[in-house]
Amino acid sequence: MTDLSERAAELDARDPLAYLRAEFDLDPGVVYLDGNSLGAPPRRVAARVGEVIHQEWGRRLIRSWQETWWTAPERVGEKIAPLVGAGPGQVVVADSTSVNIFKALVAAIRLTPGRDEIVVDAATFPTDGYIAESVAEMTGKVLRPVMPDDLGDVLGDRTAVVLLNQVDFKTGRLYDMAAATERVHEAGARVVWDLCHSAGVLPIELDALGVDLAVGCTYKFLNGGPGAPAFIYVPRRLQESFRQPLSGWGGHRDPFAMTPDYVPDPGVARARAGTPDILSLLALEAALEVWDGVDLAGVRAKGLALTGFFIECVDELAGDTVEVITPRDQRRGHQVSLRHPDARALVPEMTAREVIGDFRDPDVLRFGFAPLYNGYAEALRAARTLADVLATWS
Amino acid sequence: MTDLSERAAELDARDPLAYLRAEFDLDPGVVYLDGNSLGAPPRRVAARVGEVIHQEWGRRLIRSWQETWWTAPERVGEKIAPLVGAGPGQVVVADSTSVNIFKALVAAIRLTPGRDEIVVDAATFPTDGYIAESVAEMTGKVLRPVMPDDLGDVLGDRTAVVLLNQVDFKTGRLYDMAAATERVHEAGARVVWDLCHSAGVLPIELDALGVDLAVGCTYKFLNGGPGAPAFIYVPRRLQESFRQPLSGWGGHRDPFAMTPDYVPDPGVARARAGTPDILSLLALEAALEVWDGVDLAGVRAKGLALTGFFIECVDELAGDTVEVITPRDQRRGHQVSLRHPDARALVPEMTAREVIGDFRDPDVLRFGFAPLYNGYAEALRAARTLADVLATWS
């Protein structure tokens, strides 16, 4: 125990990202380990939103649409682009992840005529599967759920598009984006990556890997706020042929001309649908400023170290009662999932002791580690709290 | 002129809604007449959003989803329901108007098997037509644009669904919802009403008129903030058969069970798609509190009086140079549209004199009158400013 405490203190003292904790409005007494579900609020968000309401909305009024608001989806997209390995002009912020998956799948199907199967990760976050099922119904395609490890068994010349998660929401497992993308392309199909649990976790190389389309949320490791708008990536090479079904005026080439015909914007803005949700979008923009000057490789290194240290603490303090289901090698995101038959009851017990993780059916405890605001002493305290609660039960 | 000034002062003095102006954060020197495009900020919004960020997000963190956030779309929907004549459990706030039109049209088509035409108002706000075109493509239907006055010419046993605007965004004309709904139903088709320019303008009777589906935005006369989430109305009689294509986890009966199959919520929540956008949604909730205790009949009476007085002022001060294209009888919303060949240049000139309206291609000036914060002296000042600018040009 003492050894772990000393190690935690030492690791925190040497943490090159420790200075970023001050950017977040978090109660210092609370160990918040649910940034994989809802990131903590960057301090600058409140001030920025206040300014948007009083000044941009209250004083500039309608003029703000032209001055700064209308193009905010692309502007905020440019702040996300470097976090996912996208060059300029390929990421736009709009709608929710679910809605963007719908756009991406339909657009991908339109790029693959003559093919009739939609392959979807069977272990996916449910909304991806629900949306894929609806797309299959609307386009007359067949839905093929498959465990990611068995992808090779189903790919073929019937495959139109494959929807995959880079990090599994339940186990925290990280999949090999390069290998899977290559396999899908070898089958002549298109791949759509869901980055919800990986954006802000590790360097992602969408452009370099030739990914077709990607979507992701901004309220987990990007800290954009509850339900903050999602993003969608459409690489330049596909923009001209990208035709998505939610063709609202937001994606029009000249929205304010208000012509009766829909003519999509030549660039990534064609992935927009309706009027952008400005308060949430500009809150997200402020939240993303925290990433300025932050090296993703360093974030990744700390995330692996933090989750590794947490696994070590759990092994030592509670290893005989809980099972670590997250990979112990580097094939993981920044979340550690533990299995325990009473997981559902453990979460509120730990929360009562101010250590916040979450629960997923039927028996999974999840602890997300955000390198921007979590530290090693917090990892140790979480493991110790878990062990303490379990001890009171035995 | 003096006569008009005296009348304006007298009308303002007798205005039973004048007390509501204090609810809004508006510069007293500015005459803001663009609430038909972007409503003014209610003062209480800033404080509420600050509280959401600091307290609900920053302190309650992930727990807020369960405590207040997850059901906010329905809760805020209940605040809109009385403004559109809907009983409880039939309105939900989610996504944008464009996205909700997509949901409503597809759901309506699924309710009318064997029919192959989508009829859409040819004078509609463009996004409605763009989305209808996309729905037609995805569902294999034929799109039939028609001027609302000619609706009778196209309705028949091929008509699946008719998408209509209650108030025309360009002319401000108000259509007869009762008569049009009846005609559509006589043809055995479904009607979807777009309430963007009528919600918050006049009493709407969705339930009483047997409307099938309706959508509307919240950032115009409802003052929810730029791009605030839109609403959708699904009456109880249609909820069980309402199947919309954006079947994200937000509309699931038990979203946190995270089961692989999509089972829609039994109620109006099935019209939700992805994760709700909390900051914007709770800003809207605060904005809607301004309506508490406000009688819509009184709002309508003032809106007609205000726009009528404005038309009278325009007639007297600038009647020989501009044409009023908004109906002079009661068939109008709370917006007056004027036609002038130099309309595009007039808007910035008037804005420079702190009277803010807007422009629509090719030659239309629009002035929106929000009974909650606009007054008669403002109407007169707007007309006088218009006349002054025109005089400097002659």
GROMACS .gro file of C-alpha atoms in nm, chain A residues 25-28 30 32 34 37-43 45-46 49-50 52-63 65 69 95-99 102 106 110 122 125-127 129-131 133-135 137-139 169-170 219 223-229 243-250 252 254-263 273-281 283 287 351 356-358 360-361, chain B residues 25-28 30 32 34 37-43 45-46 49-50 52-63 65 69 95-99 102 106 110 122 125-127 129-131 133-135 137-139 169-170 219 223-229 243-250 252 254-263 273-281 283 287 351 356-358 360-361:
model
  198
   25ASP     CA    1  -1.398   2.305  -1.278
   26LEU     CA    2  -1.388   1.994  -1.060
   27ASP     CA    3  -1.436   1.951  -0.688
   28PRO     CA    4  -1.088   1.861  -0.557
   30VAL     CA    5  -1.399   1.407  -0.582
   32TYR     CA    6  -1.409   1.172  -1.123
   34ASP     CA    7  -1.639   0.890  -1.583
   37SER     CA    8  -1.916   0.905  -2.055
   38LEU     CA    9  -1.926   1.277  -1.972
   39GLY     CA   10  -1.605   1.482  -1.969
   40ALA     CA   11  -1.554   1.738  -1.691
   41PRO     CA   12  -1.626   2.106  -1.759
   42PRO     CA   13  -1.332   2.318  -1.870
   43ARG     CA   14  -1.344   2.638  -1.666
   45VAL     CA   15  -1.677   2.725  -2.097
   46ALA     CA   16  -1.899   2.911  -1.850
   49VAL     CA   17  -2.125   3.083  -2.296
   50GLY     CA   18  -2.213   3.384  -2.082
   52VAL     CA   19  -2.231   3.436  -2.626
   53ILE     CA   20  -2.566   3.490  -2.454
   54HIS     CA   21  -2.512   3.850  -2.344
   55GLN     CA   22  -2.303   3.984  -2.627
   56GLU     CA   23  -2.346   3.778  -2.944
   57TRP     CA   24  -2.710   3.693  -2.890
   58GLY     CA   25  -2.823   3.991  -2.679
   59ARG     CA   26  -2.632   4.274  -2.848
   60ARG     CA   27  -2.535   4.163  -3.197
   61LEU     CA   28  -2.862   3.973  -3.225
   62ILE     CA   29  -2.940   3.844  -3.575
   63ARG     CA   30  -2.611   3.988  -3.707
   65TRP     CA   31  -2.535   3.460  -3.772
   69TRP     CA   32  -2.234   3.166  -3.605
   95ASP     CA   33  -2.624   1.697  -3.487
   96SER     CA   34  -2.576   1.393  -3.266
   97THR     CA   35  -2.362   1.085  -3.321
   98SER     CA   36  -2.675   0.881  -3.400
   99VAL     CA   37  -2.785   1.125  -3.668
  102PHE     CA   38  -2.736   0.769  -4.031
  106VAL     CA   39  -2.659   0.612  -4.624
  110ARG     CA   40  -2.470   0.533  -5.223
  122ALA     CA   41  -2.217  -0.673  -3.282
  125PHE     CA   42  -2.265   0.087  -2.852
  126PRO     CA   43  -2.633   0.010  -2.914
  127THR     CA   44  -2.730   0.330  -3.095
  129GLY     CA   45  -2.676  -0.090  -3.430
  130TYR     CA   46  -3.019   0.067  -3.402
  131ILE     CA   47  -2.937   0.324  -3.665
  133GLU     CA   48  -3.093  -0.143  -3.868
  134SER     CA   49  -3.301   0.156  -3.974
  135VAL     CA   50  -3.067   0.235  -4.262
  137GLU     CA   51  -3.470  -0.103  -4.373
  138MET     CA   52  -3.478   0.227  -4.561
  139THR     CA   53  -3.229   0.122  -4.826
  169PHE     CA   54  -1.766   0.106  -2.490
  170LYS     CA   55  -1.803  -0.181  -2.249
  219TYR     CA   56  -1.883   1.513  -2.475
  223ASN     CA   57  -1.524   1.763  -2.267
  224GLY     CA   58  -1.770   1.955  -2.482
  225GLY     CA   59  -2.057   1.932  -2.236
  226PRO     CA   60  -2.360   1.705  -2.195
  227GLY     CA   61  -2.498   1.610  -2.535
  228ALA     CA   62  -2.264   1.851  -2.715
  229PRO     CA   63  -2.295   1.822  -3.093
  243ARG     CA   64  -2.463   1.242  -5.068
  244GLN     CA   65  -2.633   1.228  -4.732
  245PRO     CA   66  -3.008   1.210  -4.676
  246LEU     CA   67  -3.053   1.487  -4.417
  247SER     CA   68  -3.016   1.751  -4.682
  248GLY     CA   69  -3.133   2.050  -4.480
  249TRP     CA   70  -3.046   2.407  -4.561
  250GLY     CA   71  -2.738   2.390  -4.337
  252HIS     CA   72  -2.668   2.393  -4.896
  254ASP     CA   73  -2.583   2.899  -5.073
  255PRO     CA   74  -2.831   2.863  -4.786
  256PHE     CA   75  -2.940   3.224  -4.773
  257ALA     CA   76  -3.027   3.237  -5.141
  258MET     CA   77  -3.317   3.014  -5.035
  259THR     CA   78  -3.356   2.860  -5.375
  260PRO     CA   79  -3.606   2.577  -5.416
  261ASP     CA   80  -3.343   2.324  -5.527
  262TYR     CA   81  -3.097   2.160  -5.295
  263VAL     CA   82  -2.741   2.207  -5.415
  273ALA     CA   83  -2.839   1.931  -4.185
  274GLY     CA   84  -3.045   2.201  -4.011
  275THR     CA   85  -2.967   2.519  -3.820
  276PRO     CA   86  -2.665   2.467  -3.593
  277ASP     CA   87  -2.716   2.466  -3.220
  278ILE     CA   88  -2.503   2.766  -3.131
  279LEU     CA   89  -2.493   2.767  -2.750
  280SER     CA   90  -2.373   2.408  -2.735
  281LEU     CA   91  -2.148   2.448  -3.035
  283ALA     CA   92  -1.941   2.585  -2.552
  287ALA     CA   93  -1.380   2.340  -2.435
  351THR     CA   94  -1.999   0.738  -0.543
  356ILE     CA   95  -1.734   0.827  -0.951
  357GLY     CA   96  -1.732   0.559  -1.218
  358ASP     CA   97  -2.028   0.396  -1.386
  360ARG     CA   98  -2.302  -0.120  -1.758
  361ASP     CA   99  -2.531  -0.421  -1.776
  419ASP     CA  100  -3.194   4.142  -2.226
  420LEU     CA  101  -3.227   4.399  -2.506
  421ASP     CA  102  -3.052   4.729  -2.560
  422PRO     CA  103  -3.324   4.991  -2.500
  424VAL     CA  104  -3.237   4.934  -3.041
  426TYR     CA  105  -3.531   4.475  -3.269
  428ASP     CA  106  -3.626   4.018  -3.624
  431SER     CA  107  -3.578   3.483  -3.727
  432LEU     CA  108  -3.402   3.492  -3.388
  433GLY     CA  109  -3.596   3.578  -3.074
  434ALA     CA  110  -3.435   3.805  -2.815
  435PRO     CA  111  -3.269   3.653  -2.506
  436PRO     CA  112  -3.485   3.622  -2.196
  437ARG     CA  113  -3.275   3.747  -1.904
  439VAL     CA  114  -3.138   3.219  -1.964
  440ALA     CA  115  -2.785   3.331  -1.878
  443VAL     CA  116  -2.711   2.813  -1.819
  444GLY     CA  117  -2.440   2.923  -1.575
  446VAL     CA  118  -2.626   2.410  -1.543
  447ILE     CA  119  -2.256   2.436  -1.625
  448HIS     CA  120  -2.127   2.494  -1.272
  449GLN     CA  121  -2.367   2.288  -1.070
  450GLU     CA  122  -2.532   2.017  -1.278
  451TRP     CA  123  -2.234   1.949  -1.503
  452GLY     CA  124  -1.946   2.051  -1.273
  453ARG     CA  125  -2.073   1.917  -0.939
  454ARG     CA  126  -2.335   1.651  -1.007
  455LEU     CA  127  -2.139   1.541  -1.313
  456ILE     CA  128  -2.260   1.214  -1.466
  457ARG     CA  129  -2.538   1.186  -1.203
  459TRP     CA  130  -2.821   1.246  -1.656
  463TRP     CA  131  -3.115   1.558  -1.803
  489ASP     CA  132  -3.274   1.780  -3.304
  490SER     CA  133  -3.335   2.052  -3.562
  491THR     CA  134  -3.649   2.133  -3.758
  492SER     CA  135  -3.491   1.982  -4.071
  493VAL     CA  136  -3.418   1.656  -3.896
  496PHE     CA  137  -3.735   1.401  -4.206
  500VAL     CA  138  -4.095   0.914  -4.327
  504ARG     CA  139  -4.523   0.448  -4.331
  516ALA     CA  140  -4.392   2.523  -5.310
  519PHE     CA  141  -3.903   2.769  -4.625
  520PRO     CA  142  -3.647   2.592  -4.846
  521THR     CA  143  -3.523   2.337  -4.594
  523GLY     CA  144  -3.857   2.122  -4.961
  524TYR     CA  145  -3.498   1.995  -4.955
  525ILE     CA  146  -3.580   1.739  -4.690
  527GLU     CA  147  -3.700   1.578  -5.183
  528SER     CA  148  -3.460   1.355  -4.994
  529VAL     CA  149  -3.744   1.162  -4.831
  531GLU     CA  150  -3.573   0.973  -5.305
  532MET     CA  151  -3.521   0.740  -5.008
  533THR     CA  152  -3.875   0.608  -5.007
  563PHE     CA  153  -4.168   3.277  -4.404
  564LYS     CA  154  -4.144   3.533  -4.679
  613TYR     CA  155  -3.555   3.006  -3.162
  617ASN     CA  156  -3.683   3.285  -2.787
  618GLY     CA  157  -3.493   2.965  -2.712
  619GLY     CA  158  -3.160   3.090  -2.845
  620PRO     CA  159  -2.971   3.057  -3.174
  621GLY     CA  160  -3.027   2.713  -3.321
  622ALA     CA  161  -3.209   2.591  -3.009
  623PRO     CA  162  -3.345   2.238  -3.053
  637ARG     CA  163  -4.210   0.470  -3.677
  638GLN     CA  164  -3.936   0.719  -3.754
  639PRO     CA  165  -3.606   0.636  -3.920
  640LEU     CA  166  -3.363   0.809  -3.682
  641SER     CA  167  -3.404   0.535  -3.428
  642GLY     CA  168  -3.115   0.625  -3.200
  643TRP     CA  169  -3.091   0.520  -2.838
  644GLY     CA  170  -3.266   0.841  -2.726
  646HIS     CA  171  -3.548   0.354  -2.704
  648ASP     CA  172  -3.506   0.135  -2.209
  649PRO     CA  173  -3.197   0.313  -2.338
  650PHE     CA  174  -2.967   0.225  -2.051
  651ALA     CA  175  -3.038  -0.147  -2.078
  652MET     CA  176  -2.831  -0.117  -2.397
  653THR     CA  177  -2.992  -0.414  -2.559
  654PRO     CA  178  -2.901  -0.493  -2.918
  655ASP     CA  179  -3.259  -0.456  -3.046
  656TYR     CA  180  -3.433  -0.128  -3.095
  657VAL     CA  181  -3.764  -0.116  -2.909
  667ALA     CA  182  -3.289   1.021  -3.185
  668GLY     CA  183  -2.947   1.060  -3.018
  669THR     CA  184  -2.820   1.209  -2.694
  670PRO     CA  185  -3.002   1.534  -2.617
  671ASP     CA  186  -2.810   1.857  -2.633
  672ILE     CA  187  -2.844   1.965  -2.271
  673LEU     CA  188  -2.699   2.316  -2.262
  674SER     CA  189  -2.924   2.436  -2.543
  675LEU     CA  190  -3.220   2.237  -2.419
  677ALA     CA  191  -3.148   2.730  -2.204
  681ALA     CA  192  -3.663   3.083  -2.201
  745THR     CA  193  -2.957   4.867  -3.894
  750ILE     CA  194  -3.313   4.573  -3.712
  751GLY     CA  195  -3.519   4.375  -3.960
  752ASP     CA  196  -3.398   4.141  -4.231
  754ARG     CA  197  -3.502   3.789  -4.817
  755ASP     CA  198  -3.424   3.742  -5.184
   0.00000   0.00000   0.00000
